[in-house]
Amino acid sequence: MQFDTLKLNKEFRRLYGRGKSKVHPALVTYALKNRAGYCRIGVTTSKKVGCAVRRNRARRVILAAWRQVCPQVAGGYDLVFVARTRTPNTKSTELEKAMRRQLISLGLIPGKGAAGPKEDA
């Protein structure tokens, strides 16, 4: 799947203000539909996460998890992943599971959380 990165502060603020969010102890995900036919992502890490080394590790872990989840995500969404203090200590496989659960509950990946109960009824 093709994706681009969010770079402008106004793009991040738009997602924080209008996007839907899901929270996990190691990751916060914001999502909002865009007009492009592909996903755009942004990763933020605050100084609360730690020094530059820990912040860069958090970004690498988030991007590694995103690369595994990316092929299943529906196109046409802006996503922002916010690192939390636990992120640098989390393995990318654990973060991938959390990210997948968040994206399923946001309706970006077909799965048990979004379509399961409707099919049973």
PDB file of N, CA and C in Angstrom, residues 16-87:
ATOM      1  N   TYR A  16      -5.962  15.905  15.597  1.00  0.00           N
ATOM      2  CA  TYR A  16      -6.198  15.976  17.037  1.00  0.00           C
ATOM      3  C   TYR A  16      -7.581  16.534  17.330  1.00  0.00           C
ATOM      4  N   GLY A  17      -8.021  17.503  16.540  1.00  0.00           N
ATOM      5  CA  GLY A  17      -9.309  18.153  16.791  1.00  0.00           C
ATOM      6  C   GLY A  17     -10.510  17.382  16.282  1.00  0.00           C
ATOM      7  N   ARG A  18     -10.418  16.860  15.061  1.00  0.00           N
ATOM      8  CA  ARG A  18     -11.581  16.238  14.416  1.00  0.00           C
ATOM      9  C   ARG A  18     -11.505  14.735  14.275  1.00  0.00           C
ATOM     10  N   GLY A  19     -10.323  14.155  14.458  1.00  0.00           N
ATOM     11  CA  GLY A  19     -10.157  12.717  14.239  1.00  0.00           C
ATOM     12  C   GLY A  19     -10.674  11.881  15.390  1.00  0.00           C
ATOM     13  N   LYS A  20     -10.912  10.614  15.089  1.00  0.00           N
ATOM     14  CA  LYS A  20     -11.276   9.647  16.126  1.00  0.00           C
ATOM     15  C   LYS A  20      -9.979   9.094  16.710  1.00  0.00           C
ATOM     16  N   SER A  21      -9.994   8.781  17.997  1.00  0.00           N
ATOM     17  CA  SER A  21      -8.767   8.307  18.622  1.00  0.00           C
ATOM     18  C   SER A  21      -9.013   7.025  19.405  1.00  0.00           C
ATOM     19  N   LYS A  22      -7.968   6.245  19.524  1.00  0.00           N
ATOM     20  CA  LYS A  22      -7.947   5.033  20.344  1.00  0.00           C
ATOM     21  C   LYS A  22      -6.674   5.066  21.169  1.00  0.00           C
ATOM     22  N   VAL A  23      -6.783   4.644  22.425  1.00  0.00           N
ATOM     23  CA  VAL A  23      -5.670   4.752  23.362  1.00  0.00           C
ATOM     24  C   VAL A  23      -5.239   3.367  23.829  1.00  0.00           C
ATOM     25  N   HIS A  24      -3.942   3.185  23.921  1.00  0.00           N
ATOM     26  CA  HIS A  24      -3.306   1.990  24.460  1.00  0.00           C
ATOM     27  C   HIS A  24      -2.168   2.500  25.352  1.00  0.00           C
ATOM     28  N   PRO A  25      -1.756   1.754  26.363  1.00  0.00           N
ATOM     29  CA  PRO A  25      -0.673   2.254  27.220  1.00  0.00           C
ATOM     30  C   PRO A  25       0.620   2.590  26.485  1.00  0.00           C
ATOM     31  N   ALA A  26       0.848   2.014  25.311  1.00  0.00           N
ATOM     32  CA  ALA A  26       2.081   2.290  24.582  1.00  0.00           C
ATOM     33  C   ALA A  26       1.866   3.120  23.315  1.00  0.00           C
ATOM     34  N   LEU A  27       0.605   3.408  22.944  1.00  0.00           N
ATOM     35  CA  LEU A  27       0.359   4.084  21.671  1.00  0.00           C
ATOM     36  C   LEU A  27      -1.019   4.734  21.659  1.00  0.00           C
ATOM     37  N   VAL A  28      -1.083   5.936  21.086  1.00  0.00           N
ATOM     38  CA  VAL A  28      -2.363   6.589  20.826  1.00  0.00           C
ATOM     39  C   VAL A  28      -2.468   6.756  19.313  1.00  0.00           C
ATOM     40  N   THR A  29      -3.621   6.411  18.742  1.00  0.00           N
ATOM     41  CA  THR A  29      -3.829   6.501  17.306  1.00  0.00           C
ATOM     42  C   THR A  29      -4.983   7.447  17.014  1.00  0.00           C
ATOM     43  N   TYR A  30      -4.758   8.400  16.112  1.00  0.00           N
ATOM     44  CA  TYR A  30      -5.801   9.296  15.618  1.00  0.00           C
ATOM     45  C   TYR A  30      -6.018   8.989  14.144  1.00  0.00           C
ATOM     46  N   ALA A  31      -7.288   8.970  13.709  1.00  0.00           N
ATOM     47  CA  ALA A  31      -7.593   8.680  12.305  1.00  0.00           C
ATOM     48  C   ALA A  31      -8.687   9.611  11.810  1.00  0.00           C
ATOM     49  N   LEU A  32      -8.570  10.032  10.547  1.00  0.00           N
ATOM     50  CA  LEU A  32      -9.563  10.886   9.907  1.00  0.00           C
ATOM     51  C   LEU A  32      -9.496  10.658   8.406  1.00  0.00           C
ATOM     52  N   LYS A  33     -10.648  10.577   7.772  1.00  0.00           N
ATOM     53  CA  LYS A  33     -10.711  10.355   6.328  1.00  0.00           C
ATOM     54  C   LYS A  33     -10.125  11.558   5.598  1.00  0.00           C
ATOM     55  N   ASN A  34      -9.394  11.301   4.514  1.00  0.00           N
ATOM     56  CA  ASN A  34      -8.871  12.390   3.694  1.00  0.00           C
ATOM     57  C   ASN A  34      -9.385  12.242   2.259  1.00  0.00           C
ATOM     58  N   ARG A  35      -9.069  13.193   1.433  1.00  0.00           N
ATOM     59  CA  ARG A  35      -9.560  13.151   0.044  1.00  0.00           C
ATOM     60  C   ARG A  35      -8.588  12.456  -0.900  1.00  0.00           C
ATOM     61  N   ALA A  36      -7.404  12.169  -0.437  1.00  0.00           N
ATOM     62  CA  ALA A  36      -6.424  11.449  -1.259  1.00  0.00           C
ATOM     63  C   ALA A  36      -6.829   9.976  -1.302  1.00  0.00           C
ATOM     64  N   GLY A  37      -6.357   9.259  -2.254  1.00  0.00           N
ATOM     65  CA  GLY A  37      -6.686   7.846  -2.367  1.00  0.00           C
ATOM     66  C   GLY A  37      -5.736   6.940  -1.616  1.00  0.00           C
ATOM     67  N   TYR A  38      -4.890   7.507  -0.779  1.00  0.00           N
ATOM     68  CA  TYR A  38      -3.897   6.729  -0.060  1.00  0.00           C
ATOM     69  C   TYR A  38      -3.778   7.249   1.367  1.00  0.00           C
ATOM     70  N   CYS A  39      -3.095   6.484   2.215  1.00  0.00           N
ATOM     71  CA  CYS A  39      -2.918   6.863   3.612  1.00  0.00           C
ATOM     72  C   CYS A  39      -1.758   7.841   3.755  1.00  0.00           C
ATOM     73  N   ARG A  40      -1.916   8.754   4.704  1.00  0.00           N
ATOM     74  CA  ARG A  40      -0.825   9.631   5.110  1.00  0.00           C
ATOM     75  C   ARG A  40      -0.649   9.431   6.613  1.00  0.00           C
ATOM     76  N   ILE A  41       0.582   9.270   7.048  1.00  0.00           N
ATOM     77  CA  ILE A  41       0.813   9.024   8.470  1.00  0.00           C
ATOM     78  C   ILE A  41       1.770  10.055   9.055  1.00  0.00           C
ATOM     79  N   GLY A  42       1.639  10.234  10.360  1.00  0.00           N
ATOM     80  CA  GLY A  42       2.557  11.074  11.112  1.00  0.00           C
ATOM     81  C   GLY A  42       2.850  10.394  12.432  1.00  0.00           C
ATOM     82  N   VAL A  43       4.057  10.568  12.925  1.00  0.00           N
ATOM     83  CA  VAL A  43       4.460   9.993  14.200  1.00  0.00           C
ATOM     84  C   VAL A  43       4.971  11.130  15.073  1.00  0.00           C
ATOM     85  N   THR A  44       4.444  11.221  16.303  1.00  0.00           N
ATOM     86  CA  THR A  44       4.921  12.251  17.217  1.00  0.00           C
ATOM     87  C   THR A  44       5.427  11.604  18.498  1.00  0.00           C
ATOM     88  N   THR A  45       6.497  12.182  19.016  1.00  0.00           N
ATOM     89  CA  THR A  45       7.044  11.755  20.296  1.00  0.00           C
ATOM     90  C   THR A  45       7.396  13.012  21.072  1.00  0.00           C
ATOM     91  N   SER A  46       6.854  13.147  22.257  1.00  0.00           N
ATOM     92  CA  SER A  46       7.141  14.331  23.064  1.00  0.00           C
ATOM     93  C   SER A  46       8.368  14.079  23.924  1.00  0.00           C
ATOM     94  N   LYS A  47       8.823  15.111  24.583  1.00  0.00           N
ATOM     95  CA  LYS A  47       9.988  14.968  25.460  1.00  0.00           C
ATOM     96  C   LYS A  47       9.667  14.160  26.705  1.00  0.00           C
ATOM     97  N   LYS A  48       8.373  13.919  26.963  1.00  0.00           N
ATOM     98  CA  LYS A  48       7.992  13.046  28.075  1.00  0.00           C
ATOM     99  C   LYS A  48       8.498  11.628  27.850  1.00  0.00           C
ATOM    100  N   VAL A  49       8.638  11.236  26.591  1.00  0.00           N
ATOM    101  CA  VAL A  49       9.091   9.878  26.264  1.00  0.00           C
ATOM    102  C   VAL A  49      10.524   9.668  26.730  1.00  0.00           C
ATOM    103  N   GLY A  50      11.337  10.713  26.691  1.00  0.00           N
ATOM    104  CA  GLY A  50      12.712  10.601  27.163  1.00  0.00           C
ATOM    105  C   GLY A  50      13.661  11.411  26.308  1.00  0.00           C
ATOM    106  N   CYS A  51      14.942  11.050  26.397  1.00  0.00           N
ATOM    107  CA  CYS A  51      15.961  11.759  25.629  1.00  0.00           C
ATOM    108  C   CYS A  51      15.823  11.421  24.140  1.00  0.00           C
ATOM    109  N   ALA A  52      16.662  12.031  23.324  1.00  0.00           N
ATOM    110  CA  ALA A  52      16.567  11.863  21.877  1.00  0.00           C
ATOM    111  C   ALA A  52      16.696  10.405  21.451  1.00  0.00           C
ATOM    112  N   VAL A  53      17.541   9.659  22.138  1.00  0.00           N
ATOM    113  CA  VAL A  53      17.741   8.250  21.802  1.00  0.00           C
ATOM    114  C   VAL A  53      16.444   7.473  22.003  1.00  0.00           C
ATOM    115  N   ARG A  54      15.767   7.708  23.143  1.00  0.00           N
ATOM    116  CA  ARG A  54      14.508   7.007  23.432  1.00  0.00           C
ATOM    117  C   ARG A  54      13.401   7.454  22.482  1.00  0.00           C
ATOM    118  N   ARG A  55      13.357   8.735  22.135  1.00  0.00           N
ATOM    119  CA  ARG A  55      12.333   9.229  21.203  1.00  0.00           C
ATOM    120  C   ARG A  55      12.523   8.618  19.818  1.00  0.00           C
ATOM    121  N   ASN A  56      13.769   8.524  19.365  1.00  0.00           N
ATOM    122  CA  ASN A  56      14.038   7.907  18.065  1.00  0.00           C
ATOM    123  C   ASN A  56      13.715   6.420  18.074  1.00  0.00           C
ATOM    124  N   ARG A  57      14.010   5.740  19.176  1.00  0.00           N
ATOM    125  CA  ARG A  57      13.640   4.324  19.286  1.00  0.00           C
ATOM    126  C   ARG A  57      12.136   4.164  19.215  1.00  0.00           C
ATOM    127  N   ALA A  58      11.393   5.046  19.893  1.00  0.00           N
ATOM    128  CA  ALA A  58       9.934   4.989  19.858  1.00  0.00           C
ATOM    129  C   ALA A  58       9.437   5.142  18.425  1.00  0.00           C
ATOM    130  N   ARG A  59      10.004   6.084  17.685  1.00  0.00           N
ATOM    131  CA  ARG A  59       9.598   6.275  16.278  1.00  0.00           C
ATOM    132  C   ARG A  59       9.891   5.037  15.442  1.00  0.00           C
ATOM    133  N   ARG A  60      11.072   4.450  15.641  1.00  0.00           N
ATOM    134  CA  ARG A  60      11.437   3.248  14.879  1.00  0.00           C
ATOM    135  C   ARG A  60      10.503   2.086  15.176  1.00  0.00           C
ATOM    136  N   VAL A  61      10.140   1.913  16.438  1.00  0.00           N
ATOM    137  CA  VAL A  61       9.242   0.822  16.826  1.00  0.00           C
ATOM    138  C   VAL A  61       7.866   1.033  16.200  1.00  0.00           C
ATOM    139  N   ILE A  62       7.368   2.260  16.237  1.00  0.00           N
ATOM    140  CA  ILE A  62       6.053   2.562  15.651  1.00  0.00           C
ATOM    141  C   ILE A  62       6.077   2.323  14.145  1.00  0.00           C
ATOM    142  N   LEU A  63       7.117   2.783  13.464  1.00  0.00           N
ATOM    143  CA  LEU A  63       7.187   2.598  12.013  1.00  0.00           C
ATOM    144  C   LEU A  63       7.354   1.131  11.631  1.00  0.00           C
ATOM    145  N   ALA A  64       8.082   0.358  12.431  1.00  0.00           N
ATOM    146  CA  ALA A  64       8.221  -1.076  12.153  1.00  0.00           C
ATOM    147  C   ALA A  64       6.868  -1.773  12.286  1.00  0.00           C
ATOM    148  N   ALA A  65       6.103  -1.404  13.302  1.00  0.00           N
ATOM    149  CA  ALA A  65       4.765  -1.984  13.466  1.00  0.00           C
ATOM    150  C   ALA A  65       3.864  -1.554  12.315  1.00  0.00           C
ATOM    151  N   TRP A  66       3.964  -0.285  11.888  1.00  0.00           N
ATOM    152  CA  TRP A  66       3.129   0.221  10.795  1.00  0.00           C
ATOM    153  C   TRP A  66       3.414  -0.534   9.497  1.00  0.00           C
ATOM    154  N   ARG A  67       4.677  -0.835   9.232  1.00  0.00           N
ATOM    155  CA  ARG A  67       5.017  -1.553   7.994  1.00  0.00           C
ATOM    156  C   ARG A  67       4.354  -2.925   7.925  1.00  0.00           C
ATOM    157  N   GLN A  68       4.152  -3.562   9.075  1.00  0.00           N
ATOM    158  CA  GLN A  68       3.487  -4.867   9.105  1.00  0.00           C
ATOM    159  C   GLN A  68       1.975  -4.740   8.920  1.00  0.00           C
ATOM    160  N   VAL A  69       1.390  -3.671   9.438  1.00  0.00           N
ATOM    161  CA  VAL A  69      -0.065  -3.490   9.417  1.00  0.00           C
ATOM    162  C   VAL A  69      -0.532  -2.802   8.130  1.00  0.00           C
ATOM    163  N   CYS A  70       0.321  -2.011   7.540  1.00  0.00           N
ATOM    164  CA  CYS A  70      -0.008  -1.152   6.395  1.00  0.00           C
ATOM    165  C   CYS A  70      -0.755  -1.843   5.249  1.00  0.00           C
ATOM    166  N   PRO A  71      -0.356  -3.045   4.805  1.00  0.00           N
ATOM    167  CA  PRO A  71      -1.044  -3.643   3.652  1.00  0.00           C
ATOM    168  C   PRO A  71      -2.532  -3.913   3.868  1.00  0.00           C
ATOM    169  N   GLN A  72      -2.974  -4.051   5.113  1.00  0.00           N
ATOM    170  CA  GLN A  72      -4.386  -4.367   5.360  1.00  0.00           C
ATOM    171  C   GLN A  72      -5.246  -3.129   5.573  1.00  0.00           C
ATOM    172  N   VAL A  73      -4.636  -1.947   5.709  1.00  0.00           N
ATOM    173  CA  VAL A  73      -5.379  -0.733   6.035  1.00  0.00           C
ATOM    174  C   VAL A  73      -6.056  -0.179   4.792  1.00  0.00           C
ATOM    175  N   ALA A  74      -7.319   0.240   4.971  1.00  0.00           N
ATOM    176  CA  ALA A  74      -8.065   0.870   3.874  1.00  0.00           C
ATOM    177  C   ALA A  74      -7.402   2.200   3.521  1.00  0.00           C
ATOM    178  N   GLY A  75      -7.349   2.521   2.241  1.00  0.00           N
ATOM    179  CA  GLY A  75      -6.738   3.764   1.790  1.00  0.00           C
ATOM    180  C   GLY A  75      -7.638   4.962   2.047  1.00  0.00           C
ATOM    181  N   GLY A  76      -7.048   6.139   1.933  1.00  0.00           N
ATOM    182  CA  GLY A  76      -7.821   7.357   2.059  1.00  0.00           C
ATOM    183  C   GLY A  76      -7.992   7.867   3.478  1.00  0.00           C
ATOM    184  N   TYR A  77      -7.015   7.601   4.359  1.00  0.00           N
ATOM    185  CA  TYR A  77      -7.091   8.068   5.744  1.00  0.00           C
ATOM    186  C   TYR A  77      -5.793   8.751   6.141  1.00  0.00           C
ATOM    187  N   ASP A  78      -5.933   9.750   7.010  1.00  0.00           N
ATOM    188  CA  ASP A  78      -4.773  10.342   7.675  1.00  0.00           C
ATOM    189  C   ASP A  78      -4.681   9.700   9.046  1.00  0.00           C
ATOM    190  N   LEU A  79      -3.485   9.312   9.431  1.00  0.00           N
ATOM    191  CA  LEU A  79      -3.258   8.668  10.731  1.00  0.00           C
ATOM    192  C   LEU A  79      -2.127   9.367  11.449  1.00  0.00           C
ATOM    193  N   VAL A  80      -2.291   9.569  12.747  1.00  0.00           N
ATOM    194  CA  VAL A  80      -1.213  10.071  13.584  1.00  0.00           C
ATOM    195  C   VAL A  80      -1.028   9.085  14.725  1.00  0.00           C
ATOM    196  N   PHE A  81       0.204   8.639  14.909  1.00  0.00           N
ATOM    197  CA  PHE A  81       0.562   7.754  16.006  1.00  0.00           C
ATOM    198  C   PHE A  81       1.363   8.557  17.015  1.00  0.00           C
ATOM    199  N   VAL A  82       0.901   8.557  18.261  1.00  0.00           N
ATOM    200  CA  VAL A  82       1.568   9.309  19.316  1.00  0.00           C
ATOM    201  C   VAL A  82       2.238   8.320  20.263  1.00  0.00           C
ATOM    202  N   ALA A  83       3.542   8.466  20.429  1.00  0.00           N
ATOM    203  CA  ALA A  83       4.294   7.598  21.332  1.00  0.00           C
ATOM    204  C   ALA A  83       4.005   7.986  22.777  1.00  0.00           C
ATOM    205  N   ARG A  84       3.986   6.985  23.636  1.00  0.00           N
ATOM    206  CA  ARG A  84       3.824   7.220  25.069  1.00  0.00           C
ATOM    207  C   ARG A  84       5.080   6.750  25.785  1.00  0.00           C
ATOM    208  N   THR A  85       5.137   6.934  27.093  1.00  0.00           N
ATOM    209  CA  THR A  85       6.373   6.631  27.821  1.00  0.00           C
ATOM    210  C   THR A  85       6.761   5.162  27.740  1.00  0.00           C
ATOM    211  N   ARG A  86       5.813   4.257  27.539  1.00  0.00           N
ATOM    212  CA  ARG A  86       6.116   2.821  27.424  1.00  0.00           C
ATOM    213  C   ARG A  86       6.605   2.416  26.036  1.00  0.00           C
ATOM    214  N   THR A  87       6.410   3.246  25.047  1.00  0.00           N
ATOM    215  CA  THR A  87       6.703   2.870  23.657  1.00  0.00           C
ATOM    216  C   THR A  87       8.146   2.416  23.433  1.00  0.00           C
TER     217      THR A  87
END
